[in-house]
PDB file of C-alpha atoms and ligand atoms in Angstrom:
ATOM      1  CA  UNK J   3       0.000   0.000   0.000  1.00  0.00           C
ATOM      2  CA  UNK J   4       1.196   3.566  -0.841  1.00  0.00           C
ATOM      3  CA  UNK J   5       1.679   5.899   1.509  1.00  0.00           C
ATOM      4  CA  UNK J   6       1.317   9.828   0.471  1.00  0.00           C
ATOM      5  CA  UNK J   7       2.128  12.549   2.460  1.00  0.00           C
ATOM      6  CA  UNK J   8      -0.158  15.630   1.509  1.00  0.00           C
ATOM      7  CA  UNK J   9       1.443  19.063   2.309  1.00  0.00           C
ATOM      8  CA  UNK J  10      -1.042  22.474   2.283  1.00  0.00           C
ATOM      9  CA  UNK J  11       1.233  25.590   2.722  1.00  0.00           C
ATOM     10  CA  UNK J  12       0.108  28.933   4.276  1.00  0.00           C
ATOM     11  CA  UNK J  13      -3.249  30.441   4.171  1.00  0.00           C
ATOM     12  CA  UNK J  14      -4.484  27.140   3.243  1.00  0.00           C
ATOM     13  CA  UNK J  15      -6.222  27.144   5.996  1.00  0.00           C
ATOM     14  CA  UNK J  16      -8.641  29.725   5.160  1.00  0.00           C
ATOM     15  CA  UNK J  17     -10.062  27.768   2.263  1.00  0.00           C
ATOM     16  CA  UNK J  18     -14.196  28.311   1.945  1.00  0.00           C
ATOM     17  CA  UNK J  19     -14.073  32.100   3.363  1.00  0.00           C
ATOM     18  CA  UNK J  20     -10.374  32.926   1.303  1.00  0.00           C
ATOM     19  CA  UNK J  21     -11.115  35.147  -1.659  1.00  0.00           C
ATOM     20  CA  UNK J  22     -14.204  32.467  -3.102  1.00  0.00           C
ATOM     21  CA  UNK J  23     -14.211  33.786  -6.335  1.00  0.00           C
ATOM     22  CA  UNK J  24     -10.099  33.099  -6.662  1.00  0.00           C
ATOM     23  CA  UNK J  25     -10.538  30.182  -4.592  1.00  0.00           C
ATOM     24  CA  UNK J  26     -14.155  28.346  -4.338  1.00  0.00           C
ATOM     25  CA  UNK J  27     -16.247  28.033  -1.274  1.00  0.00           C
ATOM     26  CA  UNK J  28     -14.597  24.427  -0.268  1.00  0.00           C
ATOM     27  CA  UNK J  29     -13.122  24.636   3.471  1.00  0.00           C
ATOM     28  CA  UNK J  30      -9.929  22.377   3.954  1.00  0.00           C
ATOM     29  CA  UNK J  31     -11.715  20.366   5.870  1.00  0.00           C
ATOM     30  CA  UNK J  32     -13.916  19.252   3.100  1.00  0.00           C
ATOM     31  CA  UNK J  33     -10.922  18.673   0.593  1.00  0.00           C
ATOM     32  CA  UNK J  34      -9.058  16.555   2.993  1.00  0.00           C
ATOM     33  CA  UNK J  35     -12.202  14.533   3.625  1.00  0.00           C
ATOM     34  CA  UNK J  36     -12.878  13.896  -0.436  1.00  0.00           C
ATOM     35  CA  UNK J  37      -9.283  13.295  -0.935  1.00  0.00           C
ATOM     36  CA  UNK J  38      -9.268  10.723   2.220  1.00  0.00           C
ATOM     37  CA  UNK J  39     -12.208   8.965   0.272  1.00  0.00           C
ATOM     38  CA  UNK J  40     -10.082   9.406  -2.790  1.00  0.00           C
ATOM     39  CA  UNK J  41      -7.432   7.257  -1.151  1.00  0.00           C
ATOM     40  CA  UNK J  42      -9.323   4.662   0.300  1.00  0.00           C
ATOM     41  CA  UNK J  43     -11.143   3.620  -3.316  1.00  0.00           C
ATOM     42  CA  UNK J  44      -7.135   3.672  -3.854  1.00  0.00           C
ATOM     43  CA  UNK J  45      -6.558   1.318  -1.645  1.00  0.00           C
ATOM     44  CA  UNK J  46      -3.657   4.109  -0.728  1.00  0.00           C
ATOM     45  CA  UNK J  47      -2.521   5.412   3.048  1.00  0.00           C
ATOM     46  CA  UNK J  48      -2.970   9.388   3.164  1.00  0.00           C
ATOM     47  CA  UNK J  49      -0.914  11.847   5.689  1.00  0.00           C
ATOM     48  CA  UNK J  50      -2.237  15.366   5.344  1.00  0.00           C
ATOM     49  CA  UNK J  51      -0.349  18.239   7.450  1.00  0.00           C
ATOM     50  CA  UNK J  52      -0.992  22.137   6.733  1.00  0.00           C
ATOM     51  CA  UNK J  53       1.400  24.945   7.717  1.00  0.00           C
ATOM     52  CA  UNK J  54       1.913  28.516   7.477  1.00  0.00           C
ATOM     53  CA  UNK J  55       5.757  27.771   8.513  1.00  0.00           C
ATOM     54  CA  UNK J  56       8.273  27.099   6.107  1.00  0.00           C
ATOM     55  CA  UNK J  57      10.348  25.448   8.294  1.00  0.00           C
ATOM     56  CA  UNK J  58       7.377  23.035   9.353  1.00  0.00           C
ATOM     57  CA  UNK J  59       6.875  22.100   5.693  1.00  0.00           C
ATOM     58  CA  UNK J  60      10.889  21.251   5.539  1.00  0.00           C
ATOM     59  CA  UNK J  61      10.801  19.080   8.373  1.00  0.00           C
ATOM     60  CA  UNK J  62       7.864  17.295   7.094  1.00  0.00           C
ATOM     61  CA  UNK J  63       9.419  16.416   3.994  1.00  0.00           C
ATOM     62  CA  UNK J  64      12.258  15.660   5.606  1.00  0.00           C
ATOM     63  CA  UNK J  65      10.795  13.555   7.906  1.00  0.00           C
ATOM     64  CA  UNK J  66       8.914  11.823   4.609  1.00  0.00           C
ATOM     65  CA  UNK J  67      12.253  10.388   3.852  1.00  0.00           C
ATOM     66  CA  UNK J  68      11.551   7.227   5.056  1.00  0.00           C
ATOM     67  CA  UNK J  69       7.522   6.994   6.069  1.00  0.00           C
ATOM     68  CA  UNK J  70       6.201   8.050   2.499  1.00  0.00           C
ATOM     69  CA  UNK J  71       6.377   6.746  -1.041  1.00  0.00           C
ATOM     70  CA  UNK J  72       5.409  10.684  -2.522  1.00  0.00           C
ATOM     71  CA  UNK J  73       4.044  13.790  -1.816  1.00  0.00           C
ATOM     72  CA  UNK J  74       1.167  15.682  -2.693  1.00  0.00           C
ATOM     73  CA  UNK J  75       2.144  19.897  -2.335  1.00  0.00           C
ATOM     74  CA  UNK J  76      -0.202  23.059  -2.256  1.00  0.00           C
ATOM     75  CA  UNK J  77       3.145  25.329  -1.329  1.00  0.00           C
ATOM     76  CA  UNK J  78       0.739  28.415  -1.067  1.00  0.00           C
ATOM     77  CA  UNK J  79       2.955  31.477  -1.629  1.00  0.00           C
ATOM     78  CA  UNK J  80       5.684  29.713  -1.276  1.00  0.00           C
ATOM     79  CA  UNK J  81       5.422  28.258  -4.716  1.00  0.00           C
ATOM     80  CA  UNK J  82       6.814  31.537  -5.880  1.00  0.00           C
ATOM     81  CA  UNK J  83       9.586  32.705  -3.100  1.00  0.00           C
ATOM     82  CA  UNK J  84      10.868  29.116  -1.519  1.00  0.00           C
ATOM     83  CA  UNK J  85      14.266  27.688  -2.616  1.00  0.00           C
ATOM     84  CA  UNK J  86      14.311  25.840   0.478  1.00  0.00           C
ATOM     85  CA  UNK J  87      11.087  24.115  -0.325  1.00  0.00           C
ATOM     86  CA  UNK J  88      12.209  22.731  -3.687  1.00  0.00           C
ATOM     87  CA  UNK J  89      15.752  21.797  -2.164  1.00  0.00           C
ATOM     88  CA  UNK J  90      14.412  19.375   0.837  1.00  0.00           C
ATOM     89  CA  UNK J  91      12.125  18.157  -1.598  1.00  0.00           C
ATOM     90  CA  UNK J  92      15.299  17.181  -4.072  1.00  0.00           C
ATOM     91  CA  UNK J  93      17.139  16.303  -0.872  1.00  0.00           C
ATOM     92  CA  UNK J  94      14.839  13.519  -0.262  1.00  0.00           C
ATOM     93  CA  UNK J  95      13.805  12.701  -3.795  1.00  0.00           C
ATOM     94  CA  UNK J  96      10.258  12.005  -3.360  1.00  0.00           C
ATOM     95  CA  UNK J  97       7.951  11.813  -5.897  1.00  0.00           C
ATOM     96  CA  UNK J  98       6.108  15.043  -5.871  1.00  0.00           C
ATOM     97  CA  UNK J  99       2.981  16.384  -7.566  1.00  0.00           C
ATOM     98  CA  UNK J 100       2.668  20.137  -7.369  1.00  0.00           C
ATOM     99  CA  UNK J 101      -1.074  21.018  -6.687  1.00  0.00           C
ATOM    100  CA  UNK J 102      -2.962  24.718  -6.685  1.00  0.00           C
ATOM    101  CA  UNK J 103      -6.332  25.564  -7.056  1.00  0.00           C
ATOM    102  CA  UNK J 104      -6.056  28.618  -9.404  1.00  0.00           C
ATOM    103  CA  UNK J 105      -4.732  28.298 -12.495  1.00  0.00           C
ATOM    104  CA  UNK J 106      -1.563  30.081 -11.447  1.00  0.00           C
ATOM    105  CA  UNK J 107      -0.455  31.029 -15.326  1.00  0.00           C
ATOM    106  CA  UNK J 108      -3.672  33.356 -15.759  1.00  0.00           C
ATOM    107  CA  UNK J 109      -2.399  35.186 -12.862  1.00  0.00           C
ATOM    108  CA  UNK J 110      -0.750  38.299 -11.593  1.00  0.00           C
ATOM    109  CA  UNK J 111       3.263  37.571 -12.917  1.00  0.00           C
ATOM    110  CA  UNK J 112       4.506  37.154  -9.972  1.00  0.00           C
ATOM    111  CA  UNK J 113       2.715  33.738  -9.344  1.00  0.00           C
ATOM    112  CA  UNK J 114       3.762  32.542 -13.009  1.00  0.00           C
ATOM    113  CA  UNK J 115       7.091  30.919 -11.579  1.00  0.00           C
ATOM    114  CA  UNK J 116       7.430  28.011  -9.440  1.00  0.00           C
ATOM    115  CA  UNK J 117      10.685  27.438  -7.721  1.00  0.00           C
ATOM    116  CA  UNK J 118       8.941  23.798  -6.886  1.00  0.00           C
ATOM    117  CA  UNK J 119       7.533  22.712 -10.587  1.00  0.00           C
ATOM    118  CA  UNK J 120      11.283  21.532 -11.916  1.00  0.00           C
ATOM    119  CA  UNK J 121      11.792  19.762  -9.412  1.00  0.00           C
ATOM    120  CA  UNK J 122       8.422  18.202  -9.543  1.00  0.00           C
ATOM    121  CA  UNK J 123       7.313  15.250 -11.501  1.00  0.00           C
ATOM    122  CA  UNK J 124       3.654  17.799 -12.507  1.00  0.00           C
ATOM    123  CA  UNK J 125       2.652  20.625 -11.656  1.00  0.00           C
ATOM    124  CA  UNK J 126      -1.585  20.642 -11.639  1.00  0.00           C
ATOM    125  CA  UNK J 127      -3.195  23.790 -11.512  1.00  0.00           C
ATOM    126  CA  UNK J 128      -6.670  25.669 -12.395  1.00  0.00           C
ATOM    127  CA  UNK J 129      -9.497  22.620 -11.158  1.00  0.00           C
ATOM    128  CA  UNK J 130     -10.140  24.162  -7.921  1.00  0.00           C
ATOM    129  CA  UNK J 131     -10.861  21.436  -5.039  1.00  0.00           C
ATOM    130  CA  UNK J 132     -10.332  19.142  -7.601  1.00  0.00           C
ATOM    131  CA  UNK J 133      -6.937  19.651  -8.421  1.00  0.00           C
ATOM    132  CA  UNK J 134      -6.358  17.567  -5.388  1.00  0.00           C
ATOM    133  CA  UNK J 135      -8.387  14.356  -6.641  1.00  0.00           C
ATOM    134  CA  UNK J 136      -6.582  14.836  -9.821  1.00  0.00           C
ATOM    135  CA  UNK J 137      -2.850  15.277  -8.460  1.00  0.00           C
ATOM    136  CA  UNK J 138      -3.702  12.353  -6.415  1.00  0.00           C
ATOM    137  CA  UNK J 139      -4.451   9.681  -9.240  1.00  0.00           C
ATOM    138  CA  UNK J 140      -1.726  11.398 -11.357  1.00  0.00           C
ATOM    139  CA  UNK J 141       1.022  10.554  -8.153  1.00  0.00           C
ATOM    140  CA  UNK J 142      -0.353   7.051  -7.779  1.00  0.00           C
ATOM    141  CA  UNK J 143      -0.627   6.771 -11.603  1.00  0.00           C
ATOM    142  CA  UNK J 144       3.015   7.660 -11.775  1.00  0.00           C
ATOM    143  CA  UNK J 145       4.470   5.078  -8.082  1.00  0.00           C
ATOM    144  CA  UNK J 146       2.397   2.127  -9.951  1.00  0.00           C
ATOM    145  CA  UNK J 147       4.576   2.699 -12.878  1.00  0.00           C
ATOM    146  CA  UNK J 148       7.722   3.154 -11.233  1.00  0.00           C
TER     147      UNK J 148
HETATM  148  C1  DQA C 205      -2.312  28.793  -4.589  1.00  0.00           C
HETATM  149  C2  DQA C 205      -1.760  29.839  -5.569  1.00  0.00           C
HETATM  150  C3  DQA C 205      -0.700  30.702  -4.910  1.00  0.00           C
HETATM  151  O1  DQA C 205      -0.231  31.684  -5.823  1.00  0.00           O
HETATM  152  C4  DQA C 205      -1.267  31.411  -3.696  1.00  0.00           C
HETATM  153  O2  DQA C 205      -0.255  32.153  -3.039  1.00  0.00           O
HETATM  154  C5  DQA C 205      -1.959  30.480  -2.763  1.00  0.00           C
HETATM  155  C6  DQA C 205      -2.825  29.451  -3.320  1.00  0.00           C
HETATM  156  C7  DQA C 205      -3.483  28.000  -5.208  1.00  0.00           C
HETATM  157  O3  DQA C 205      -3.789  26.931  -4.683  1.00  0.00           O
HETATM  158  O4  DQA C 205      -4.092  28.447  -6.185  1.00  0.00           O
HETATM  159  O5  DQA C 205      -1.870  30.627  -1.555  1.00  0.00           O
HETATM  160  O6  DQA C 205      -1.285  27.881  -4.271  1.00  0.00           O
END
Protein backbone atom coordinates (compact mmCIF):
# COMPACT_ATOMS: atom_id res chain seq x y z
CA UNK A 1 0.00 0.00 0.00
CA UNK A 2 1.20 3.57 -0.84
CA UNK A 3 1.68 5.90 1.51
CA UNK A 4 1.32 9.83 0.47
CA UNK A 5 2.13 12.55 2.46
CA UNK A 6 -0.16 15.63 1.51
CA UNK A 7 1.44 19.06 2.31
CA UNK A 8 -1.04 22.47 2.28
CA UNK A 9 1.23 25.59 2.72
CA UNK A 10 0.11 28.93 4.28
CA UNK A 11 -3.25 30.44 4.17
CA UNK A 12 -4.48 27.14 3.24
CA UNK A 13 -6.22 27.14 6.00
CA UNK A 14 -8.64 29.73 5.16
CA UNK A 15 -10.06 27.77 2.26
CA UNK A 16 -14.20 28.31 1.95
CA UNK A 17 -14.07 32.10 3.36
CA UNK A 18 -10.37 32.93 1.30
CA UNK A 19 -11.12 35.15 -1.66
CA UNK A 20 -14.20 32.47 -3.10
CA UNK A 21 -14.21 33.79 -6.34
CA UNK A 22 -10.10 33.10 -6.66
CA UNK A 23 -10.54 30.18 -4.59
CA UNK A 24 -14.16 28.35 -4.34
CA UNK A 25 -16.25 28.03 -1.27
CA UNK A 26 -14.60 24.43 -0.27
CA UNK A 27 -13.12 24.64 3.47
CA UNK A 28 -9.93 22.38 3.95
CA UNK A 29 -11.72 20.37 5.87
CA UNK A 30 -13.92 19.25 3.10
CA UNK A 31 -10.92 18.67 0.59
CA UNK A 32 -9.06 16.55 2.99
CA UNK A 33 -12.20 14.53 3.62
CA UNK A 34 -12.88 13.90 -0.44
CA UNK A 35 -9.28 13.29 -0.93
CA UNK A 36 -9.27 10.72 2.22
CA UNK A 37 -12.21 8.97 0.27
CA UNK A 38 -10.08 9.41 -2.79
CA UNK A 39 -7.43 7.26 -1.15
CA UNK A 40 -9.32 4.66 0.30
CA UNK A 41 -11.14 3.62 -3.32
CA UNK A 42 -7.14 3.67 -3.85
CA UNK A 43 -6.56 1.32 -1.65
CA UNK A 44 -3.66 4.11 -0.73
CA UNK A 45 -2.52 5.41 3.05
CA UNK A 46 -2.97 9.39 3.16
CA UNK A 47 -0.91 11.85 5.69
CA UNK A 48 -2.24 15.37 5.34
CA UNK A 49 -0.35 18.24 7.45
CA UNK A 50 -0.99 22.14 6.73
CA UNK A 51 1.40 24.94 7.72
CA UNK A 52 1.91 28.52 7.48
CA UNK A 53 5.76 27.77 8.51
CA UNK A 54 8.27 27.10 6.11
CA UNK A 55 10.35 25.45 8.29
CA UNK A 56 7.38 23.04 9.35
CA UNK A 57 6.87 22.10 5.69
CA UNK A 58 10.89 21.25 5.54
CA UNK A 59 10.80 19.08 8.37
CA UNK A 60 7.86 17.30 7.09
CA UNK A 61 9.42 16.42 3.99
CA UNK A 62 12.26 15.66 5.61
CA UNK A 63 10.80 13.56 7.91
CA UNK A 64 8.91 11.82 4.61
CA UNK A 65 12.25 10.39 3.85
CA UNK A 66 11.55 7.23 5.06
CA UNK A 67 7.52 6.99 6.07
CA UNK A 68 6.20 8.05 2.50
CA UNK A 69 6.38 6.75 -1.04
CA UNK A 70 5.41 10.68 -2.52
CA UNK A 71 4.04 13.79 -1.82
CA UNK A 72 1.17 15.68 -2.69
CA UNK A 73 2.14 19.90 -2.33
CA UNK A 74 -0.20 23.06 -2.26
CA UNK A 75 3.15 25.33 -1.33
CA UNK A 76 0.74 28.41 -1.07
CA UNK A 77 2.96 31.48 -1.63
CA UNK A 78 5.68 29.71 -1.28
CA UNK A 79 5.42 28.26 -4.72
CA UNK A 80 6.81 31.54 -5.88
CA UNK A 81 9.59 32.71 -3.10
CA UNK A 82 10.87 29.12 -1.52
CA UNK A 83 14.27 27.69 -2.62
CA UNK A 84 14.31 25.84 0.48
CA UNK A 85 11.09 24.12 -0.32
CA UNK A 86 12.21 22.73 -3.69
CA UNK A 87 15.75 21.80 -2.16
CA UNK A 88 14.41 19.37 0.84
CA UNK A 89 12.12 18.16 -1.60
CA UNK A 90 15.30 17.18 -4.07
CA UNK A 91 17.14 16.30 -0.87
CA UNK A 92 14.84 13.52 -0.26
CA UNK A 93 13.81 12.70 -3.80
CA UNK A 94 10.26 12.01 -3.36
CA UNK A 95 7.95 11.81 -5.90
CA UNK A 96 6.11 15.04 -5.87
CA UNK A 97 2.98 16.38 -7.57
CA UNK A 98 2.67 20.14 -7.37
CA UNK A 99 -1.07 21.02 -6.69
CA UNK A 100 -2.96 24.72 -6.68
CA UNK A 101 -6.33 25.56 -7.06
CA UNK A 102 -6.06 28.62 -9.40
CA UNK A 103 -4.73 28.30 -12.50
CA UNK A 104 -1.56 30.08 -11.45
CA UNK A 105 -0.46 31.03 -15.33
CA UNK A 106 -3.67 33.36 -15.76
CA UNK A 107 -2.40 35.19 -12.86
CA UNK A 108 -0.75 38.30 -11.59
CA UNK A 109 3.26 37.57 -12.92
CA UNK A 110 4.51 37.15 -9.97
CA UNK A 111 2.72 33.74 -9.34
CA UNK A 112 3.76 32.54 -13.01
CA UNK A 113 7.09 30.92 -11.58
CA UNK A 114 7.43 28.01 -9.44
CA UNK A 115 10.69 27.44 -7.72
CA UNK A 116 8.94 23.80 -6.89
CA UNK A 117 7.53 22.71 -10.59
CA UNK A 118 11.28 21.53 -11.92
CA UNK A 119 11.79 19.76 -9.41
CA UNK A 120 8.42 18.20 -9.54
CA UNK A 121 7.31 15.25 -11.50
CA UNK A 122 3.65 17.80 -12.51
CA UNK A 123 2.65 20.63 -11.66
CA UNK A 124 -1.58 20.64 -11.64
CA UNK A 125 -3.19 23.79 -11.51
CA UNK A 126 -6.67 25.67 -12.40
CA UNK A 127 -9.50 22.62 -11.16
CA UNK A 128 -10.14 24.16 -7.92
CA UNK A 129 -10.86 21.44 -5.04
CA UNK A 130 -10.33 19.14 -7.60
CA UNK A 131 -6.94 19.65 -8.42
CA UNK A 132 -6.36 17.57 -5.39
CA UNK A 133 -8.39 14.36 -6.64
CA UNK A 134 -6.58 14.84 -9.82
CA UNK A 135 -2.85 15.28 -8.46
CA UNK A 136 -3.70 12.35 -6.41
CA UNK A 137 -4.45 9.68 -9.24
CA UNK A 138 -1.73 11.40 -11.36
CA UNK A 139 1.02 10.55 -8.15
CA UNK A 140 -0.35 7.05 -7.78
CA UNK A 141 -0.63 6.77 -11.60
CA UNK A 142 3.01 7.66 -11.78
CA UNK A 143 4.47 5.08 -8.08
CA UNK A 144 2.40 2.13 -9.95
CA UNK A 145 4.58 2.70 -12.88
CA UNK A 146 7.72 3.15 -11.23
C1 LIG B 1 -2.31 28.79 -4.59
C2 LIG B 1 -1.76 29.84 -5.57
C3 LIG B 1 -0.70 30.70 -4.91
O1 LIG B 1 -0.23 31.68 -5.82
C4 LIG B 1 -1.27 31.41 -3.70
O2 LIG B 1 -0.25 32.15 -3.04
C5 LIG B 1 -1.96 30.48 -2.76
C6 LIG B 1 -2.83 29.45 -3.32
C7 LIG B 1 -3.48 28.00 -5.21
O3 LIG B 1 -3.79 26.93 -4.68
O4 LIG B 1 -4.09 28.45 -6.19
O5 LIG B 1 -1.87 30.63 -1.56
O6 LIG B 1 -1.28 27.88 -4.27
Amino acid sequence: MYSILVLHGPNLNLLGRREPGVYGSVALDEIVCRLEEEAQALDVNLVSLQSNHEGVLIDAIHDAFDQHDGILINPGAYTHTSVALRDAIVGVSLPTVEIHLSNIHRREEFRHHSYIAPVAIGQICGFGADSYRLGLHALVTHLQQL
